[in-house]
């Protein structure tokens, strides 16, 4: 029997070693874990969803730690595949009030995830599947996994959510466009920003032009993050805007991924897109006040308390 999960995400689990000081001077690091789609899954979990994760882990010295930590969160790890090799890791520190990163993620086990590792019966029992362009960039076989899971989900009326999460460190603009184009027919909800995602995919940061490009793809719901301004929400022909709230930023690592997970959690619970965006925004405000992408994600009680304080 398969468990009926709210959300299944596909991705790469990384070991995170974080410090509140510059990496140059840091002597002590906090060990945790990271990964963009994993961050979304944990945010959804902490807000009340059930979630599963699809990846491949290496049986190195971090493997048991990762599986135990994810299991303690309540994340369903039953369809994570194990292999020889190594898992990726990254260091994050603070330098002149900005986050600094060093990644070690070449030839990791997650890059070896293939379509042969996927049990589509597991997917069929989920309400939503989610992946990112960052995940697609891992390898050709992972790219195929994302495409085929999205296609299967669409055929079985399972919600498909996607974030290009474009970074020039892992893919070119041409590759980002290819990633998007091959999954666009299956996407129901897209999250993207005007700083890097939209210029890469659509050659523009204009909200009107972005919305038109998304509408032309027949994507029902879009959440467009306008840099330093707010959230533009398009649900078919309905448009709304949610302004960002002023807050102190300690570490913005993973805030967009955490936002996505919270949004999907509340959307699956039947809330309208405006309330979902506001609740996800509240979670993000709390998340960026501490160091660490996933470590700093608040739970549902904290999130909804701040939502009530801000929005009434």
mmCIF file of C-alpha atoms in Angstrom, residues 190-195 197-198 205-207 210-211 222-234 239-246 255-256 259-260 263 273-274 277-278 280-282 284-285 311:
data_model
loop_
_atom_site.group_PDB
_atom_site.id
_atom_site.type_symbol
_atom_site.label_atom_id
_atom_site.label_comp_id
_atom_site.label_asym_id
_atom_site.label_seq_id
_atom_site.Cartn_x
_atom_site.Cartn_y
_atom_site.Cartn_z
ATOM 1 C CA UNK A 190 4.924 28.416 -11.454
ATOM 2 C CA UNK A 191 7.036 30.417 -9.023
ATOM 3 C CA UNK A 192 9.651 32.777 -10.446
ATOM 4 C CA UNK A 193 11.438 36.043 -9.756
ATOM 5 C CA UNK A 194 12.131 39.141 -11.832
ATOM 6 C CA UNK A 195 15.803 39.285 -10.828
ATOM 7 C CA UNK A 197 14.372 33.723 -13.584
ATOM 8 C CA UNK A 198 12.225 35.868 -15.880
ATOM 9 C CA UNK A 205 11.727 41.679 -16.115
ATOM 10 C CA UNK A 206 8.480 43.457 -17.065
ATOM 11 C CA UNK A 207 5.575 42.095 -15.040
ATOM 12 C CA UNK A 210 6.109 37.928 -17.901
ATOM 13 C CA UNK A 211 2.404 37.418 -17.252
ATOM 14 C CA UNK A 222 1.850 32.191 -11.390
ATOM 15 C CA UNK A 223 3.566 33.770 -8.408
ATOM 16 C CA UNK A 224 6.017 36.403 -9.621
ATOM 17 C CA UNK A 225 8.437 37.825 -7.075
ATOM 18 C CA UNK A 226 9.318 41.387 -8.020
ATOM 19 C CA UNK A 227 12.682 42.247 -6.476
ATOM 20 C CA UNK A 228 12.307 44.426 -3.338
ATOM 21 C CA UNK A 229 8.675 45.143 -4.163
ATOM 22 C CA UNK A 230 6.228 42.290 -3.720
ATOM 23 C CA UNK A 231 4.344 39.326 -5.132
ATOM 24 C CA UNK A 232 2.300 39.442 -8.315
ATOM 25 C CA UNK A 233 -0.337 36.702 -8.341
ATOM 26 C CA UNK A 234 -2.075 35.593 -11.507
ATOM 27 C CA UNK A 239 -4.655 39.413 -10.713
ATOM 28 C CA UNK A 240 -3.571 40.446 -7.200
ATOM 29 C CA UNK A 241 -0.525 42.011 -5.568
ATOM 30 C CA UNK A 242 0.957 41.393 -2.114
ATOM 31 C CA UNK A 243 3.546 43.901 -0.931
ATOM 32 C CA UNK A 244 6.658 42.693 0.874
ATOM 33 C CA UNK A 245 6.858 43.594 4.560
ATOM 34 C CA UNK A 246 9.944 45.395 5.882
ATOM 35 C CA UNK A 255 13.754 31.806 1.343
ATOM 36 C CA UNK A 256 12.094 31.398 -2.052
ATOM 37 C CA UNK A 259 7.994 30.227 0.447
ATOM 38 C CA UNK A 260 7.053 27.744 -2.295
ATOM 39 C CA UNK A 263 2.333 28.290 -0.445
ATOM 40 C CA UNK A 273 -3.895 32.383 -3.704
ATOM 41 C CA UNK A 274 -3.854 35.723 -1.850
ATOM 42 C CA UNK A 277 0.927 34.118 -0.569
ATOM 43 C CA UNK A 278 0.506 36.062 2.665
ATOM 44 C CA UNK A 280 4.033 31.949 2.795
ATOM 45 C CA UNK A 281 5.354 35.493 3.095
ATOM 46 C CA UNK A 282 4.978 35.318 6.882
ATOM 47 C CA UNK A 284 9.689 33.636 4.809
ATOM 48 C CA UNK A 285 9.986 36.654 7.114
ATOM 49 C CA UNK A 311 -2.574 40.851 7.966
#
